[in-house]
């Protein structure tokens, strides 16, 4: 961002959102999958079977602070979900009309045109309490 020539990290295919997370891991969504790649470059590693039903299009991934779980959005169903990078524990977090991100232990997302914030327990990968505008 401060200058210099762009550096190719990998060939990721069609990308629908990416997040440079902890431990210099980049997570990206697109091509009907979520995948990771090291920020230093290398091969793309798919996350096994995120998104629930076949044909769902996971996008806008957000690597959680534990660097082991990723939030992602399923556009077709209007869900924000979380899955471990090894593909286990795929679970619904909330319904939304936007992608989500976790900042300072708060899940930020929108629903029907309203920006919402909801406490998020990173250790459980789950929302806590009610969302507030």
PDB file of C-alpha atoms in Angstrom:
ATOM      1  CA  UNK A   1       0.000   0.000   0.000  1.00  0.00           C
ATOM      2  CA  UNK A   2       2.896   2.348   0.557  1.00  0.00           C
ATOM      3  CA  UNK A   3       4.417   1.749  -2.861  1.00  0.00           C
ATOM      4  CA  UNK A   4       6.355  -0.719  -4.883  1.00  0.00           C
ATOM      5  CA  UNK A   5       5.437  -3.127  -7.607  1.00  0.00           C
ATOM      6  CA  UNK A   6       2.536  -5.554  -7.175  1.00  0.00           C
ATOM      7  CA  UNK A   7       3.568  -9.084  -6.268  1.00  0.00           C
ATOM      8  CA  UNK A   8       1.656 -12.141  -7.486  1.00  0.00           C
ATOM      9  CA  UNK A   9       0.847 -14.444  -4.571  1.00  0.00           C
ATOM     10  CA  UNK A  10      -1.012 -17.237  -6.375  1.00  0.00           C
ATOM     11  CA  UNK A  11      -3.587 -18.050  -9.033  1.00  0.00           C
ATOM     12  CA  UNK A  12      -6.865 -18.217  -7.166  1.00  0.00           C
ATOM     13  CA  UNK A  13      -9.435 -18.296  -9.965  1.00  0.00           C
ATOM     14  CA  UNK A  14     -12.555 -16.150  -9.655  1.00  0.00           C
ATOM     15  CA  UNK A  15     -12.434 -14.485  -6.222  1.00  0.00           C
ATOM     16  CA  UNK A  16     -15.496 -13.170  -4.374  1.00  0.00           C
ATOM     17  CA  UNK A  17     -13.839 -11.616  -1.384  1.00  0.00           C
ATOM     18  CA  UNK A  18     -10.599 -12.156   0.493  1.00  0.00           C
ATOM     19  CA  UNK A  19      -9.217 -11.369   3.936  1.00  0.00           C
ATOM     20  CA  UNK A  20      -5.597 -11.152   5.049  1.00  0.00           C
ATOM     21  CA  UNK A  21      -5.841 -12.647   8.507  1.00  0.00           C
ATOM     22  CA  UNK A  22      -3.630 -13.593  11.424  1.00  0.00           C
ATOM     23  CA  UNK A  23      -0.401 -15.526  10.867  1.00  0.00           C
ATOM     24  CA  UNK A  24      -0.116 -14.067   7.334  1.00  0.00           C
ATOM     25  CA  UNK A  25      -2.842 -16.335   6.024  1.00  0.00           C
ATOM     26  CA  UNK A  26      -5.081 -15.094   3.237  1.00  0.00           C
ATOM     27  CA  UNK A  27      -8.513 -16.659   2.905  1.00  0.00           C
ATOM     28  CA  UNK A  28     -10.515 -16.182  -0.286  1.00  0.00           C
ATOM     29  CA  UNK A  29     -13.938 -17.171  -1.571  1.00  0.00           C
ATOM     30  CA  UNK A  30     -15.030 -17.957  -5.088  1.00  0.00           C
ATOM     31  CA  UNK A  31     -15.271 -20.771  -7.614  1.00  0.00           C
ATOM     32  CA  UNK A  32     -17.848 -22.361  -5.223  1.00  0.00           C
ATOM     33  CA  UNK A  33     -15.254 -22.827  -2.479  1.00  0.00           C
ATOM     34  CA  UNK A  34     -13.263 -21.165   0.255  1.00  0.00           C
ATOM     35  CA  UNK A  35      -9.490 -21.532   0.152  1.00  0.00           C
ATOM     36  CA  UNK A  36      -6.372 -20.313   1.942  1.00  0.00           C
ATOM     37  CA  UNK A  37      -2.942 -19.275   0.750  1.00  0.00           C
ATOM     38  CA  UNK A  38       0.134 -18.056   2.598  1.00  0.00           C
ATOM     39  CA  UNK A  39       0.788 -14.324   2.190  1.00  0.00           C
ATOM     40  CA  UNK A  40       4.298 -15.231   1.024  1.00  0.00           C
ATOM     41  CA  UNK A  41       2.756 -17.142  -1.890  1.00  0.00           C
ATOM     42  CA  UNK A  42       2.280 -20.737  -2.828  1.00  0.00           C
ATOM     43  CA  UNK A  43      -0.489 -23.157  -3.593  1.00  0.00           C
ATOM     44  CA  UNK A  44      -4.137 -22.520  -2.795  1.00  0.00           C
ATOM     45  CA  UNK A  45      -5.500 -24.944  -0.184  1.00  0.00           C
ATOM     46  CA  UNK A  46      -9.270 -25.520  -0.404  1.00  0.00           C
ATOM     47  CA  UNK A  47     -11.319 -25.662   2.797  1.00  0.00           C
ATOM     48  CA  UNK A  48     -13.265 -28.948   2.595  1.00  0.00           C
ATOM     49  CA  UNK A  49     -17.000 -28.677   1.824  1.00  0.00           C
ATOM     50  CA  UNK A  50     -18.018 -25.318   3.288  1.00  0.00           C
ATOM     51  CA  UNK A  51     -21.427 -23.908   2.537  1.00  0.00           C
ATOM     52  CA  UNK A  52     -23.762 -26.697   3.516  1.00  0.00           C
ATOM     53  CA  UNK A  53     -25.665 -27.846   0.440  1.00  0.00           C
ATOM     54  CA  UNK A  54     -23.932 -28.399  -2.899  1.00  0.00           C
ATOM     55  CA  UNK A  55     -24.304 -25.460  -5.259  1.00  0.00           C
ATOM     56  CA  UNK A  56     -24.140 -22.806  -2.556  1.00  0.00           C
ATOM     57  CA  UNK A  57     -21.619 -20.124  -3.353  1.00  0.00           C
ATOM     58  CA  UNK A  58     -19.474 -19.205  -0.334  1.00  0.00           C
ATOM     59  CA  UNK A  59     -18.039 -15.696  -0.528  1.00  0.00           C
ATOM     60  CA  UNK A  60     -16.618 -12.821   1.513  1.00  0.00           C
ATOM     61  CA  UNK A  61     -14.582 -14.960   3.935  1.00  0.00           C
ATOM     62  CA  UNK A  62     -13.212 -13.454   7.139  1.00  0.00           C
ATOM     63  CA  UNK A  63     -10.517 -15.330   9.054  1.00  0.00           C
ATOM     64  CA  UNK A  64     -11.236 -15.222  12.787  1.00  0.00           C
ATOM     65  CA  UNK A  65      -8.549 -14.170  15.295  1.00  0.00           C
ATOM     66  CA  UNK A  66      -7.864 -17.809  16.236  1.00  0.00           C
ATOM     67  CA  UNK A  67      -6.647 -18.319  12.614  1.00  0.00           C
ATOM     68  CA  UNK A  68      -8.459 -21.689  12.593  1.00  0.00           C
ATOM     69  CA  UNK A  69     -12.021 -20.659  11.711  1.00  0.00           C
ATOM     70  CA  UNK A  70     -13.481 -18.560   8.931  1.00  0.00           C
ATOM     71  CA  UNK A  71     -16.755 -16.684   8.615  1.00  0.00           C
ATOM     72  CA  UNK A  72     -18.282 -16.706   5.166  1.00  0.00           C
ATOM     73  CA  UNK A  73     -21.483 -15.602   3.491  1.00  0.00           C
ATOM     74  CA  UNK A  74     -23.842 -17.793   1.517  1.00  0.00           C
ATOM     75  CA  UNK A  75     -25.496 -15.266  -0.752  1.00  0.00           C
ATOM     76  CA  UNK A  76     -28.322 -17.511  -1.947  1.00  0.00           C
ATOM     77  CA  UNK A  77     -29.612 -18.316   1.549  1.00  0.00           C
ATOM     78  CA  UNK A  78     -28.695 -15.021   3.246  1.00  0.00           C
ATOM     79  CA  UNK A  79     -26.598 -16.734   5.895  1.00  0.00           C
ATOM     80  CA  UNK A  80     -23.352 -15.931   7.628  1.00  0.00           C
ATOM     81  CA  UNK A  81     -21.723 -19.223   8.553  1.00  0.00           C
ATOM     82  CA  UNK A  82     -18.505 -20.348  10.246  1.00  0.00           C
ATOM     83  CA  UNK A  83     -16.321 -23.348   9.436  1.00  0.00           C
ATOM     84  CA  UNK A  84     -12.972 -24.617  10.679  1.00  0.00           C
ATOM     85  CA  UNK A  85     -10.194 -24.543   8.092  1.00  0.00           C
ATOM     86  CA  UNK A  86     -10.150 -28.350   8.181  1.00  0.00           C
ATOM     87  CA  UNK A  87     -13.812 -28.304   7.032  1.00  0.00           C
ATOM     88  CA  UNK A  88     -15.334 -29.389  10.343  1.00  0.00           C
ATOM     89  CA  UNK A  89     -18.020 -27.674  12.373  1.00  0.00           C
ATOM     90  CA  UNK A  90     -19.778 -25.797   9.562  1.00  0.00           C
ATOM     91  CA  UNK A  91     -22.519 -23.869  11.396  1.00  0.00           C
ATOM     92  CA  UNK A  92     -24.983 -21.033  10.966  1.00  0.00           C
ATOM     93  CA  UNK A  93     -24.014 -17.828  12.801  1.00  0.00           C
ATOM     94  CA  UNK A  94     -26.855 -15.504  11.745  1.00  0.00           C
ATOM     95  CA  UNK A  95     -29.126 -14.451   8.893  1.00  0.00           C
ATOM     96  CA  UNK A  96     -28.004 -11.323   7.056  1.00  0.00           C
ATOM     97  CA  UNK A  97     -28.239  -9.354   3.837  1.00  0.00           C
ATOM     98  CA  UNK A  98     -24.499  -8.658   3.761  1.00  0.00           C
ATOM     99  CA  UNK A  99     -21.221 -10.324   4.521  1.00  0.00           C
ATOM    100  CA  UNK A 100     -19.912 -10.275   8.072  1.00  0.00           C
ATOM    101  CA  UNK A 101     -16.664  -9.478   9.816  1.00  0.00           C
ATOM    102  CA  UNK A 102     -15.468  -9.714  13.395  1.00  0.00           C
ATOM    103  CA  UNK A 103     -13.790  -6.633  14.873  1.00  0.00           C
ATOM    104  CA  UNK A 104     -13.000  -6.269  18.578  1.00  0.00           C
ATOM    105  CA  UNK A 105     -15.162  -9.288  19.494  1.00  0.00           C
ATOM    106  CA  UNK A 106     -18.165  -7.886  17.610  1.00  0.00           C
ATOM    107  CA  UNK A 107     -19.783  -9.340  14.518  1.00  0.00           C
ATOM    108  CA  UNK A 108     -20.596  -6.542  12.071  1.00  0.00           C
ATOM    109  CA  UNK A 109     -23.206  -7.192   9.363  1.00  0.00           C
ATOM    110  CA  UNK A 110     -26.338  -5.685   7.875  1.00  0.00           C
ATOM    111  CA  UNK A 111     -29.886  -6.876   7.725  1.00  0.00           C
ATOM    112  CA  UNK A 112     -32.480  -5.152   5.537  1.00  0.00           C
ATOM    113  CA  UNK A 113     -30.450  -1.962   5.211  1.00  0.00           C
ATOM    114  CA  UNK A 114     -29.461  -1.611   8.888  1.00  0.00           C
ATOM    115  CA  UNK A 115     -25.848  -1.998  10.011  1.00  0.00           C
ATOM    116  CA  UNK A 116     -25.777  -4.242  13.078  1.00  0.00           C
ATOM    117  CA  UNK A 117     -23.226  -5.123  15.724  1.00  0.00           C
ATOM    118  CA  UNK A 118     -23.501  -8.234  17.878  1.00  0.00           C
ATOM    119  CA  UNK A 119     -21.151  -9.612  20.538  1.00  0.00           C
ATOM    120  CA  UNK A 120     -19.161 -12.561  19.156  1.00  0.00           C
ATOM    121  CA  UNK A 121     -17.455 -15.245  21.240  1.00  0.00           C
ATOM    122  CA  UNK A 122     -14.399 -16.203  19.174  1.00  0.00           C
ATOM    123  CA  UNK A 123     -13.655 -19.262  21.343  1.00  0.00           C
ATOM    124  CA  UNK A 124     -17.097 -20.704  20.495  1.00  0.00           C
ATOM    125  CA  UNK A 125     -17.377 -19.121  17.015  1.00  0.00           C
ATOM    126  CA  UNK A 126     -20.859 -17.952  17.949  1.00  0.00           C
ATOM    127  CA  UNK A 127     -22.846 -14.774  18.492  1.00  0.00           C
ATOM    128  CA  UNK A 128     -23.851 -13.870  22.041  1.00  0.00           C
ATOM    129  CA  UNK A 129     -26.843 -11.727  22.925  1.00  0.00           C
ATOM    130  CA  UNK A 130     -28.864  -9.614  20.543  1.00  0.00           C
ATOM    131  CA  UNK A 131     -27.697  -7.430  17.660  1.00  0.00           C
ATOM    132  CA  UNK A 132     -27.846  -3.648  18.048  1.00  0.00           C
ATOM    133  CA  UNK A 133     -28.055  -1.051  15.251  1.00  0.00           C
TER     134      UNK A 133
END
